[in-house]
Structures are given as C-alpha cells and as structure tokens.
Coordinates of C-alpha atoms in Angstrom, one line a residue:
Chain A
M1 CA 119.4 79.0 105.3
K2 CA 120.8 82.4 104.3
H3 CA 117.5 84.3 104.8
V4 CA 116.9 83.0 108.3
V5 CA 120.4 84.0 109.3
I6 CA 119.8 87.5 107.9
A7 CA 116.4 87.7 109.6
S8 CA 117.8 86.7 113.0
A9 CA 120.8 89.0 112.7
F10 CA 118.3 91.8 112.0
M11 CA 116.3 90.9 115.0
A12 CA 119.4 90.8 117.2
A13 CA 120.4 94.2 115.9
I14 CA 116.9 95.6 116.7
F15 CA 117.0 94.2 120.2
S16 CA 120.5 95.6 121.0
F17 CA 119.4 98.9 119.5
L18 CA 116.3 99.0 121.8
S19 CA 118.2 98.1 124.9
C20 CA 121.0 100.7 124.3
G21 CA 118.3 103.4 123.9
K22 CA 117.5 103.0 127.6
N23 CA 121.1 102.9 128.7
K24 CA 121.6 106.6 129.5
E25 CA 122.4 106.9 133.2
T26 CA 124.8 109.6 132.6
E27 CA 122.8 111.8 130.3
N28 CA 120.6 114.6 131.5
T29 CA 117.6 115.2 129.3
V30 CA 115.6 118.4 129.4
T31 CA 112.5 118.0 127.4
L32 CA 110.5 120.9 126.1
R33 CA 106.8 120.1 125.7
L34 CA 105.0 122.5 123.3
E35 CA 101.3 123.1 124.0
H36 CA 98.8 125.4 122.3
A37 CA 96.0 127.5 123.7
V38 CA 93.8 130.4 122.9
A39 CA 93.0 132.9 125.7
G40 CA 94.4 130.4 128.1
A41 CA 92.2 127.5 127.1
P42 CA 93.5 124.4 125.3
L43 CA 93.2 124.9 121.5
T44 CA 90.4 123.1 119.7
L45 CA 90.3 123.2 115.9
N46 CA 87.9 124.0 113.1
K47 CA 85.2 126.0 114.9
I48 CA 84.8 129.8 114.7
Q49 CA 84.9 130.4 118.4
Y50 CA 87.8 132.6 119.3
Q51 CA 87.8 136.4 119.7
A52 CA 90.7 138.4 118.3
Q53 CA 91.5 141.8 119.6
S54 CA 90.7 143.2 116.1
G55 CA 87.1 142.3 116.8
H56 CA 86.9 139.3 114.5
R57 CA 85.8 135.9 115.7
F58 CA 88.1 133.2 114.3
S59 CA 88.8 129.5 114.0
V60 CA 92.1 127.6 113.8
E61 CA 92.4 124.8 111.3
R62 CA 96.2 124.2 111.1
L63 CA 99.2 125.1 113.1
K64 CA 102.7 124.1 112.1
Y65 CA 106.0 125.8 113.0
Y66 CA 109.7 125.3 113.8
I67 CA 111.5 126.2 116.9
S68 CA 115.3 126.3 116.8
N69 CA 118.4 127.9 118.4
V70 CA 117.4 126.8 121.8
V71 CA 119.7 128.1 124.5
L72 CA 119.6 127.4 128.3
Y73 CA 121.4 130.0 130.5
R74 CA 122.9 129.6 133.9
A75 CA 122.8 132.6 136.2
D76 CA 126.5 133.3 135.6
G77 CA 125.7 133.7 131.9
S78 CA 127.2 130.3 130.8
T79 CA 125.0 128.4 128.3
Y80 CA 124.0 125.1 126.9
E81 CA 123.1 125.4 123.2
S82 CA 121.1 122.9 121.3
D83 CA 121.5 122.6 117.6
A84 CA 118.0 120.9 117.2
V85 CA 115.6 122.3 114.6
H86 CA 112.2 121.1 115.9
Y87 CA 109.1 120.8 113.8
R88 CA 105.8 121.1 115.7
E89 CA 102.3 120.3 114.2
E90 CA 99.1 120.7 116.2
G91 CA 97.4 117.3 116.3
I92 CA 100.5 115.3 115.7
A93 CA 101.4 114.1 119.2
A94 CA 104.8 112.8 118.1
T95 CA 105.9 116.4 117.5
A96 CA 104.9 117.8 120.9
E97 CA 108.2 117.2 122.6
L98 CA 111.7 118.3 121.9
A99 CA 114.4 116.6 124.0
L100 CA 117.5 118.7 124.5
G101 CA 120.6 116.4 124.3
D102 CA 122.9 115.9 127.2
V103 CA 122.4 119.1 129.3
P104 CA 125.3 119.5 131.8
D105 CA 124.4 119.8 135.5
G106 CA 123.6 123.2 136.7
E107 CA 121.0 125.7 137.7
Y108 CA 119.4 127.2 134.6
T109 CA 117.5 130.5 134.9
R110 CA 116.7 131.5 131.4
L111 CA 115.5 129.8 128.2
R112 CA 115.8 131.4 124.8
F113 CA 114.9 130.1 121.3
I114 CA 113.4 131.3 118.0
V115 CA 110.1 130.5 116.4
G116 CA 111.4 129.9 112.9
L117 CA 114.8 129.3 111.3
D118 CA 117.9 131.3 111.0
E119 CA 120.0 131.9 107.9
T120 CA 122.0 128.7 108.4
T121 CA 118.9 126.6 107.8
N122 CA 116.5 128.9 105.9
K123 CA 117.8 128.2 102.5
P124 CA 117.1 125.6 99.7
N125 CA 117.8 122.2 101.1
G126 CA 118.7 123.7 104.5
L127 CA 116.7 120.9 106.3
P128 CA 116.6 117.2 105.6
P129 CA 114.0 116.3 102.9
T130 CA 111.4 114.8 105.2
P131 CA 107.8 115.0 104.1
E132 CA 107.1 117.6 106.8
N133 CA 110.0 119.8 105.7
I134 CA 109.2 119.5 102.1
N135 CA 105.6 120.7 102.9
M136 CA 107.1 123.7 104.7
E137 CA 109.1 124.9 101.7
W138 CA 108.8 128.6 100.8
P139 CA 109.2 128.4 97.0
I140 CA 108.8 132.1 96.1
P141 CA 111.3 132.7 93.3
G142 CA 114.4 134.5 94.8
E143 CA 113.4 133.9 98.4
E144 CA 113.6 130.1 98.6
G145 CA 113.7 128.6 102.1
Y146 CA 111.0 127.4 104.4
H147 CA 107.9 128.7 106.1
Y148 CA 108.7 129.4 109.8
M149 CA 105.0 128.9 110.6
K150 CA 101.7 128.1 109.1
F151 CA 98.8 129.3 111.3
E152 CA 95.6 129.0 109.2
G153 CA 92.0 129.4 109.9
K154 CA 88.9 131.4 109.1
Y155 CA 87.3 134.5 110.5
D156 CA 84.0 136.3 110.4
S157 CA 84.8 139.4 108.4
M158 CA 81.7 141.1 109.9
G159 CA 80.8 142.7 106.6
A160 CA 77.5 140.9 106.1
G161 CA 78.9 137.9 108.0
V162 CA 81.2 136.8 105.2
I163 CA 83.6 134.1 106.2
K164 CA 87.1 134.5 104.9
S165 CA 90.3 132.7 105.4
F166 CA 93.6 133.8 107.0
N167 CA 97.0 132.2 106.5
L168 CA 99.6 133.5 108.8
H169 CA 102.6 132.2 107.0
T170 CA 105.8 133.6 108.5
G171 CA 109.2 133.4 106.9
A172 CA 112.0 135.4 105.4
A173 CA 109.7 137.5 103.3
K174 CA 111.5 139.5 100.7
N175 CA 114.6 137.9 102.2
Q176 CA 114.2 139.8 105.5
P177 CA 114.3 137.4 108.4
Y178 CA 111.2 137.8 110.6
Y179 CA 111.7 135.0 113.0
V180 CA 110.5 135.5 116.5
A181 CA 112.9 135.6 119.4
V182 CA 111.5 134.1 122.6
D183 CA 113.2 134.8 125.9
L184 CA 111.8 133.2 129.1
T185 CA 112.7 133.1 132.8
L186 CA 113.0 129.8 134.4
S187 CA 112.8 129.0 138.1
G188 CA 113.8 125.8 139.8
L189 CA 115.5 124.1 136.9
S190 CA 118.5 122.7 138.7
V191 CA 119.8 119.8 136.6
D192 CA 121.7 117.4 138.7
N193 CA 122.1 114.0 137.1
D194 CA 118.4 113.9 136.3
N195 CA 115.8 114.5 133.6
W196 CA 113.4 117.5 133.4
N197 CA 110.3 118.4 131.6
I198 CA 109.4 122.0 130.8
T199 CA 105.9 122.7 129.5
L200 CA 105.7 125.7 127.3
Q201 CA 102.3 127.1 126.2
M202 CA 101.9 129.1 123.0
D203 CA 98.8 131.3 123.3
L204 CA 97.7 131.9 119.7
N205 CA 95.9 135.2 120.6
E206 CA 99.3 136.6 121.3
W207 CA 100.1 136.5 117.6
L208 CA 97.2 138.9 117.1
Q209 CA 97.8 141.4 119.9
N210 CA 100.4 142.8 122.2
P211 CA 101.9 145.2 121.3
H212 CA 100.1 145.5 117.9
T213 CA 96.6 144.6 117.0
Y214 CA 96.7 142.2 114.0
D215 CA 93.7 142.7 111.7
F216 CA 93.0 139.8 109.3
E217 CA 91.0 142.2 107.1
Q218 CA 93.9 144.6 106.7
F219 CA 96.4 142.1 105.2
G220 CA 94.1 139.7 103.4
P221 CA 94.3 135.9 103.2
G222 CA 98.0 135.6 102.4
I223 CA 101.0 137.5 103.8
M224 CA 104.1 135.8 102.4
T225 CA 105.1 139.0 100.5
K226 CA 103.8 141.5 103.1
P227 CA 106.7 142.8 105.3
A228 CA 104.3 145.0 107.3
A229 CA 102.3 141.9 108.4
Q230 CA 105.5 139.9 109.1
Q231 CA 106.8 142.7 111.2
I232 CA 103.7 142.8 113.4
L233 CA 103.7 139.1 113.9
M234 CA 107.4 139.1 114.7
E235 CA 107.0 141.8 117.4
N236 CA 103.8 140.2 118.8
G237 CA 105.5 136.9 119.0
A238 CA 107.8 137.9 121.8
S239 CA 104.9 137.3 124.3
L240 CA 103.7 134.0 122.7
F241 CA 105.0 131.5 125.2
T242 CA 104.7 131.1 128.9
V243 CA 106.5 128.5 131.0
H244 CA 103.8 126.4 132.6
A245 CA 105.9 124.0 134.6
A246 CA 109.5 122.8 135.0
V247 CA 109.4 119.5 136.8
R248 CA 111.9 116.8 137.5
E249 CA 111.0 113.4 136.0
Chain B
M1 CA 101.8 99.7 113.3
K2 CA 100.5 98.1 110.2
N3 CA 104.0 97.8 108.8
L4 CA 105.1 96.2 112.0
R5 CA 102.4 93.7 111.8
F6 CA 103.3 93.0 108.2
G7 CA 106.9 92.5 109.2
L8 CA 105.9 90.2 112.0
V9 CA 103.7 88.1 109.7
A10 CA 106.5 87.9 107.2
G11 CA 109.0 87.0 109.9
L12 CA 106.7 84.3 111.3
A13 CA 106.2 82.9 107.8
L14 CA 110.0 82.7 107.5
L15 CA 110.3 80.9 110.8
L16 CA 107.5 78.5 110.0
Y17 CA 109.0 77.8 106.7
S18 CA 112.4 77.1 108.0
A19 CA 110.9 74.7 110.5
C20 CA 109.1 72.6 107.8
S21 CA 111.6 73.0 105.0
K22 CA 113.7 70.1 106.2
E23 CA 111.4 67.8 104.4
P24 CA 112.5 67.6 100.7
E25 CA 109.9 68.8 98.2
P26 CA 109.2 67.1 94.9
G27 CA 110.0 68.9 91.7
P28 CA 113.1 70.6 90.3
P29 CA 115.6 72.2 92.8
L30 CA 114.8 75.8 93.5
V31 CA 117.3 78.5 93.9
Y32 CA 117.0 81.4 96.3
D33 CA 119.8 83.8 95.7
P34 CA 118.2 87.3 95.5
V35 CA 120.2 90.1 93.9
P36 CA 119.8 93.5 95.5
Y37 CA 118.1 96.0 93.2
E38 CA 119.4 99.5 93.2
I39 CA 116.5 101.9 92.8
D40 CA 117.3 104.7 90.4
I41 CA 116.6 107.7 92.5
P42 CA 117.7 111.1 90.9
S43 CA 120.0 113.2 93.0
W44 CA 117.3 115.9 93.5
F45 CA 114.8 113.5 95.1
P46 CA 114.9 112.6 98.8
P47 CA 116.0 109.1 99.8
M48 CA 113.2 106.5 99.8
T49 CA 112.4 104.7 103.0
I50 CA 112.1 100.9 102.3
P51 CA 110.6 98.7 105.0
P52 CA 113.3 96.3 106.3
G53 CA 110.9 93.4 105.8
N54 CA 110.9 93.8 102.1
P55 CA 114.2 94.7 100.6
T56 CA 114.1 95.4 96.9
T57 CA 115.6 92.7 94.7
V58 CA 115.9 92.1 91.0
Q59 CA 113.8 89.0 91.4
G60 CA 111.1 90.7 93.5
V61 CA 110.8 93.7 91.1
A62 CA 110.6 91.4 88.1
L63 CA 107.9 89.3 89.8
G64 CA 105.9 92.4 90.8
R65 CA 106.1 93.7 87.3
R66 CA 104.8 90.4 85.9
L67 CA 102.0 90.2 88.4
Y68 CA 101.0 93.8 87.6
Y69 CA 100.5 92.9 83.9
D70 CA 99.0 89.5 84.5
P71 CA 95.2 89.1 84.8
I72 CA 95.9 86.0 87.0
L73 CA 95.6 88.3 90.0
H74 CA 92.0 88.8 89.2
P75 CA 89.9 85.8 90.4
A76 CA 88.0 85.6 87.1
G77 CA 91.1 86.7 85.0
A78 CA 89.0 89.6 83.8
T79 CA 91.7 92.3 83.9
S80 CA 95.2 93.0 85.1
C81 CA 96.2 96.1 87.0
A82 CA 97.4 97.5 83.7
G83 CA 93.8 97.2 82.4
C84 CA 93.1 100.5 84.1
H85 CA 96.6 101.9 84.9
F86 CA 98.2 102.5 81.5
Q87 CA 101.9 103.4 81.3
E88 CA 101.4 105.8 78.4
R89 CA 99.0 107.7 80.6
S90 CA 101.3 107.8 83.7
F91 CA 99.6 104.6 84.9
S92 CA 96.2 106.2 84.9
S93 CA 93.3 106.2 82.4
G94 CA 89.6 107.0 82.8
P95 CA 87.9 109.0 85.5
A96 CA 89.3 109.0 89.0
I97 CA 92.0 106.3 88.3
L98 CA 94.9 107.5 90.4
P99 CA 98.3 107.4 88.6
H100 CA 101.4 105.5 89.8
V101 CA 104.0 108.1 90.0
N102 CA 106.6 108.2 92.8
L103 CA 104.4 106.3 95.1
G104 CA 107.4 105.0 97.0
W105 CA 107.4 108.3 98.9
N106 CA 103.6 108.3 99.4
R107 CA 102.0 107.6 102.8
N108 CA 98.3 108.3 102.2
F109 CA 96.7 106.1 99.5
L110 CA 93.4 106.3 97.6
W111 CA 91.4 109.5 97.2
N112 CA 89.9 109.3 100.6
G113 CA 93.0 108.0 102.4
R114 CA 91.4 104.7 103.2
V115 CA 94.9 103.0 103.2
Q116 CA 97.7 104.7 105.1
G117 CA 101.2 103.3 105.5
T118 CA 103.6 101.7 103.0
L119 CA 103.3 100.4 99.5
E120 CA 103.1 96.9 101.0
D121 CA 99.9 98.0 102.8
I122 CA 98.2 99.5 99.7
M123 CA 99.3 96.5 97.6
Y124 CA 97.9 94.1 100.3
F125 CA 94.6 96.0 100.0
E126 CA 94.7 95.8 96.2
V127 CA 95.1 92.0 96.1
T128 CA 92.8 91.2 99.1
E129 CA 90.0 93.7 99.1
F130 CA 90.0 95.2 95.6
F131 CA 90.9 92.2 93.4
K132 CA 90.3 89.4 96.0
T133 CA 93.1 87.5 94.3
D134 CA 92.7 83.7 94.4
I135 CA 96.1 82.5 95.5
S136 CA 95.5 78.9 94.3
R137 CA 95.6 80.2 90.7
L138 CA 99.2 81.4 91.3
Q139 CA 100.2 78.3 93.3
N140 CA 99.0 76.0 90.6
H141 CA 100.6 78.0 87.8
P142 CA 103.6 76.3 86.0
E143 CA 105.9 79.2 86.7
Y144 CA 104.8 81.4 89.6
P145 CA 105.8 79.0 92.4
R146 CA 109.4 79.1 91.1
L147 CA 109.3 83.0 90.7
F148 CA 108.0 83.5 94.2
Y149 CA 110.6 81.1 95.6
E150 CA 113.4 83.0 93.7
A151 CA 112.1 86.3 95.1
F152 CA 111.4 85.4 98.6
G153 CA 112.7 81.8 99.3
I154 CA 109.2 80.7 100.2
R155 CA 107.2 78.0 98.5
Q156 CA 103.8 78.9 99.9
I157 CA 102.5 81.8 97.9
S158 CA 100.3 84.3 99.9
H159 CA 98.6 87.6 99.5
E160 CA 101.4 89.1 101.6
L161 CA 104.1 87.9 99.2
A162 CA 102.1 89.1 96.1
A163 CA 101.7 92.5 97.8
K164 CA 105.5 92.6 98.6
A165 CA 106.4 91.9 95.0
L166 CA 104.0 94.5 93.7
A167 CA 105.4 97.0 96.2
Q168 CA 108.9 96.4 95.1
W169 CA 108.0 97.0 91.5
M170 CA 105.9 100.1 92.4
R171 CA 109.0 101.6 94.1
T172 CA 110.8 101.6 90.8
L173 CA 108.1 103.7 89.1
I174 CA 109.9 107.0 89.5
S175 CA 109.1 110.0 87.3
A176 CA 111.7 112.8 87.5
N177 CA 112.6 113.8 84.0
S178 CA 110.0 116.4 83.0
P179 CA 111.1 119.5 81.1
R180 CA 110.6 121.3 84.5
D181 CA 113.1 119.0 86.1
Q182 CA 115.5 119.4 83.1
S183 CA 115.3 123.1 83.4
I184 CA 116.6 123.0 87.0
W185 CA 118.7 119.9 87.2
G186 CA 119.4 118.8 83.7
V187 CA 122.9 118.6 82.3
P188 CA 122.7 120.7 80.2
R189 CA 119.8 122.6 81.5
I190 CA 117.0 123.2 79.1
F191 CA 115.1 126.5 78.8
L192 CA 111.4 126.6 79.3
P193 CA 109.1 128.9 77.2
D194 CA 108.5 132.3 78.7
E195 CA 104.8 131.6 79.3
A196 CA 105.7 128.5 81.3
I197 CA 108.2 130.5 83.4
D198 CA 105.5 133.1 84.1
G199 CA 103.2 130.2 84.9
A200 CA 105.7 128.8 87.4
I201 CA 105.7 132.2 89.2
I202 CA 101.9 132.1 89.5
F203 CA 102.1 128.5 90.7
N204 CA 104.8 129.2 93.3
T205 CA 103.6 132.5 94.7
E206 CA 100.4 133.5 96.4
R207 CA 99.0 134.7 93.1
G208 CA 98.0 131.2 92.2
D209 CA 99.0 129.6 95.4
C210 CA 99.1 126.1 93.9
F211 CA 102.3 125.2 95.7
H212 CA 100.8 125.1 99.2
C213 CA 99.1 121.8 98.3
H214 CA 100.8 120.8 95.0
G215 CA 104.3 121.9 96.0
G216 CA 107.7 120.4 96.6
I217 CA 109.5 117.9 94.4
F218 CA 106.5 115.6 94.3
F219 CA 103.9 118.3 93.3
T220 CA 101.7 117.1 96.1
D221 CA 101.7 117.5 99.9
N222 CA 100.1 114.0 100.2
Q223 CA 97.5 115.6 102.6
F224 CA 93.7 116.0 102.4
H225 CA 91.8 119.1 101.4
N226 CA 88.4 120.3 100.6
I227 CA 89.0 122.6 97.6
G228 CA 85.3 123.8 97.3
L229 CA 84.2 121.7 94.3
D230 CA 80.7 121.7 95.8
A231 CA 79.0 123.8 98.4
E232 CA 77.7 120.6 99.9
P233 CA 80.2 117.8 99.2
A234 CA 78.3 114.7 97.8
E235 CA 80.9 112.3 99.1
P236 CA 82.4 112.2 102.6
G237 CA 86.0 111.9 101.4
Y238 CA 88.5 111.7 104.2
E239 CA 85.6 112.0 106.7
A240 CA 84.8 108.3 105.9
V241 CA 88.2 107.4 107.3
S242 CA 88.8 109.9 110.1
G243 CA 85.2 110.0 111.4
N244 CA 85.6 113.7 111.8
P245 CA 82.9 115.9 110.2
A246 CA 85.5 118.6 109.7
D247 CA 87.1 116.3 107.1
R248 CA 84.0 116.1 104.9
G249 CA 84.7 116.6 101.2
K250 CA 88.5 116.4 101.7
F251 CA 90.4 114.3 99.2
K252 CA 94.0 113.5 98.7
T253 CA 96.0 116.1 96.7
P254 CA 96.9 114.4 93.5
T255 CA 100.4 114.8 92.1
L256 CA 100.6 117.2 89.2
R257 CA 103.5 115.3 87.6
N258 CA 102.3 114.1 84.2
I259 CA 99.0 115.9 84.8
A260 CA 98.5 116.5 81.1
L261 CA 98.2 112.7 80.7
T262 CA 95.6 111.9 83.3
A263 CA 92.4 113.5 82.2
P264 CA 89.6 113.6 83.3
Y265 CA 90.3 115.4 86.6
M266 CA 89.3 115.3 90.3
H267 CA 88.1 112.4 92.4
D268 CA 84.9 112.1 90.4
G269 CA 86.4 113.0 87.0
R270 CA 84.2 116.0 86.6
F271 CA 86.6 118.2 84.6
K272 CA 87.6 116.9 81.1
T273 CA 90.5 119.3 80.5
L274 CA 93.1 121.2 82.4
E275 CA 91.5 124.4 81.1
E276 CA 88.3 123.5 83.0
V277 CA 90.4 122.8 86.1
I278 CA 92.1 126.2 85.9
D279 CA 88.7 127.9 85.3
F280 CA 87.5 126.2 88.5
Y281 CA 90.4 127.6 90.5
S282 CA 89.8 131.0 88.9
E283 CA 86.0 131.4 89.1
G284 CA 84.3 128.2 90.2
V285 CA 85.2 127.7 93.8
K286 CA 82.2 127.1 96.1
K287 CA 81.9 128.2 99.7
S288 CA 81.8 124.8 101.2
P289 CA 81.7 125.2 105.0
N290 CA 84.9 123.3 105.6
I291 CA 86.7 124.6 102.6
D292 CA 90.5 124.7 103.1
P293 CA 91.8 128.1 104.3
L294 CA 94.4 127.7 101.6
M295 CA 91.7 128.3 99.1
K296 CA 92.4 131.9 99.9
W297 CA 89.9 133.7 97.6
A298 CA 87.0 131.3 98.1
H299 CA 84.8 134.2 99.4
L300 CA 85.2 135.7 95.9
G301 CA 84.7 132.4 94.1
G302 CA 88.4 131.9 93.2
L303 CA 91.6 133.6 92.1
H304 CA 90.1 135.6 89.1
L305 CA 93.0 135.0 86.8
S306 CA 93.4 136.9 83.6
A307 CA 93.3 135.1 80.3
K308 CA 97.1 135.4 80.1
E309 CA 97.6 134.1 83.6
K310 CA 95.4 131.1 82.8
S311 CA 97.4 130.2 79.7
D312 CA 100.7 130.7 81.5
L313 CA 99.6 128.4 84.3
L314 CA 98.5 125.8 81.7
A315 CA 101.8 126.1 79.9
F316 CA 103.6 125.5 83.2
L317 CA 101.4 122.4 83.9
H318 CA 102.4 121.0 80.5
T319 CA 106.1 121.2 81.5
L320 CA 105.4 118.5 84.1
T321 CA 105.0 115.8 81.6
D322 CA 107.8 113.2 81.7
S323 CA 107.8 111.6 78.3
S324 CA 110.7 109.2 79.1
F325 CA 108.7 107.8 82.0
I326 CA 105.8 106.8 79.8
R327 CA 108.2 105.1 77.3
D328 CA 110.6 103.5 79.8
P329 CA 111.1 99.9 78.7
R330 CA 111.6 98.8 82.3
F331 CA 108.0 99.7 83.0
K332 CA 106.4 98.0 80.0
S333 CA 104.5 94.7 80.1
P334 CA 106.9 91.8 80.3
F335 CA 104.6 89.6 78.2

C-alpha cells in the first residue's frame, strides 16, 4: 500500500535524523545561556517590586531581544565568529540557550557580542519570517527593520501614585544604530575536544543606570523616535551582562 | 506535543488499517490516489508550516470544504460551520464570531487561547467538543465513506480524519489581496487615498501604536493582551487557560484583515462600529490593573486622537478589506 510505504519511509527518515543529531564527537559546542535578573536576584514578572536609580519602583512584564555578532577571542587575538542571530524571550525556555557552532580548540579569554542587530540584518526581511521575528518588526515609515529589544513594564510615577507604562524599545531610531556592544572577559574557557556552557546574566537595572540614570518620566511611555533615550540605553548597556560561569559539560 | 500525539494516532490508525485491510470489503472498489494540493501563498507571505501527518491534497481540501458547509457535522443537523462563519463577512458574522483568515499561520486559537497548536488541533476541538459530531452519520452516508477513503485511504471515518480534512481546507483560506497589499506588492501598485496613508502612519508609529499588537503581515501578533476595556474584567480570558492571575482579561489579538466586514467588535461584541473602537482607543481606555504596557496612554484614558486622526485611522482600516477573498469561488459552498 502506497501510504504505508510513505509513512514508514518517513519514520525511517525521522529515526536517521534523530540519530545523526547525536553523532558529533568531533564538534566542540560552546553554549551561551542567557539569564535575567534585577539587582542580582532572578527576574520575576508582573509585580511592581523593583527600584530604579531614578527613584521609581517598577515591574517587568515582557523582555525580548536579539543578540548577534558573537565573537570569541583567544589571547593572541585570533577569533571564532558566529553568524547566529539569537532571539531571546523571558519565559520561553527554548530561547534561553544559544549554541555556538563548531568552536575550534583553544583557550578563549574574551567574549564580545551585540544586543541588537547590525545593518546586515536590520532591514526589511533581514531575518527569516518566523512569528517571533515578525512580532519584532520596526515598521516606522522610512526606518523599517526590527526592534533590538522590547523591555516593557509599569512604574509608579510618584505623582499621586499614578501607575504608568514604560516600553524600552531599542532599535535603529531615525536610522541611527543604537545597538549595545558587550565585551566580557572569560577565564578558564579552554576548549579541547569538549563542550562548554557559559552562563551570562543580564541585570535589568543596568539599563537604567551606570553611567546614566534613565528616568521613565523623562522620556514617556514610548521611545522609538527618541534618540536621546536610545543613546542612554546604548551606553548603559555596556555593563548589562556578567559572566556567571563557564563550565565544561 | 499535541501534534505529535495527533501524528501518532494517525500513524497507528494507518498501521491498524493496513493490518486488517487484507480482508476484502463489500461495495464498489475504492481508489486512494491523493493529488498534492499547492496552497496559493503570495510571495510576500511567509511559508506555512504543514504538519507532516496531514499533507494537503486536492481530495482532502475538497472534503474539508464540503464538511464545512454540511450540517451533517452537527449531531442534530441544526447548522453547518458556515451557519455562523459567512464567507461574505470574512467567515465571521455576529458578536464574537472569530473570522477565518490566514489561520494556517495561527498558533493560538479562540479568544482565550483555549486551543493552542495546529489547525488539526482546533478542528479536532470543533468536531469533538463544540459540535460533538456523530461520526456514524458520516459513516452511514452514501458518499462520505468514499470521499474519506479518497482523501486518506482509510475506511473508518473518525473525528481525527474529519478534523484533518477541515484543517486542509482552512489552510487554503488565505486573504492577501486588500488595497493595502496592492499598494505595496501589486503589479501595478495601486495608490491609496491620502487619508489612508496618513492613517497608516498613525497605525505604524507610536502615535497610534496599533502595530505593536496588530502589526506584521497578518495584522495580529497572535498573542494575548488586556487592552483596558474594563477596569475589572468580567471574564478571565487567557487566565482561564494559563491559571496565572496576571493574565486576567487578556484576549487574543484579532487580525485586522477584513476588519470592516466583521462587526460587532471585541470578544463580547460590545462595539457596533469601527468608529466606536477608535473612540475607545482614543478616550475609553480603563486602568485595569494588568492592562498591557503597550496601551501606552492608559493613565490618560487613551491616545486622545484628533477628529482628523480618527478619520485617517478609519480610512486605513478600510484599506484592509480584501474583496476578492469574500467572492473567491474556491471558498464558496460546494452544494
């Protein structure tokens, strides 16, 4: 019967696919695990409970962002570059890890990447049309591309306790790229025919401080066309991530 | 997960069938020779993911279409699917009846997200829980056993197979030919009236900020939001599914494609016209405790649009009506 033959061919294909996925003796994988915290404590959503340097108490309701242009450096300056564009969404466990392809053996001392997208991907249809990417589109006429980040929540405006919303949407506002360059020191990452996990923690308070105090009240609920706000976030972003662990699997 | 289970059930059914099919059956010889159906996806739409367990075929789509228009699915024969979902109204009609537009790309179904997964999953829900279809009515019908066999090569009709056929047909209900589409991708491109162009700018910038939820090619993010219709939401919405109190009053963002055809609006049909909807976003937003942060001016009651901004936005919404979709003969009743 034709359909049974097709079904079993399909099953056979599935099985061979599953088994070849595990067959990677010669590949070294370095996995970046992206975690989120506020003031050092793991992020919990939807409650006005955090304290910003500007004095406002705030909640976090959504966090979505891209990291891309990941580069690992050896001490002699030679590099391994990944072309991955990784989408991370708080609450979606499947987005927590970014596996960097076949990393050559070596002792790596530095990790750099950007939070956001560069000009090669930040343009109309620059990314594959997955539901996540479509929902990150930045459709402002003349500036089309993608949001780099959506960090949304509410804050107590302190004026008579009025609760307002903030939407820290970063991107190439007015066509100026405001992506965040992250540059981290690694210790002990000596890839030698093995797999590694690096846990990186983004502390959301760092968007709002260091070096500049970001004041929700100053820029209002939306900042997509506000270069001054984008500039502050870009500069604050340098201290966003800390390396929490680099361990051999 | 659910898809997997669906696939396994279907696979099992195939195996079982092949085991027992050696015994000849009475009746005329049946032919199972399905012809692949090429879904007509416009170049500016993303590819559609089709579950491997239910490839689209000419026979499957035709069967799904017939089932959709046939009251036989209803145990009392009281109505067909099309009794509420009218093609000329983008497969919607009265209050809260969700339209069938581009659902092949949809993952969250029903206002509160009660069914998540593939079209097969929502169609299985429709025939089992909503209609409670009596399969014996199909099995004893003079034609359906042959039509199911031609579509699936299986003699024993089941809720799963009815759901699969409906899902195949639903995947073909693609609406992509509105004046808005033609103004960007049409050959030749058409020009929209000035007020609609101004309305598009309101829609796609933070002035109106509609795009954060109703954006992209589908005019929906297919996510759940509390937009502040009520200070105290009367219905739990997505909370009923997630169990998380933070999801109270959140409903699925409806597509705005063909929105001028689907009044009244919102999950409870509270607004009769698009003007009322725009007035709501402009002045009527309530400070519900878990209102979405994207309702950026909730603390002021809304966007406070001028009369011109309102009419521009309305003009833009009217450019989303695809009049070829609602007349497409492929989507009409086969009876």
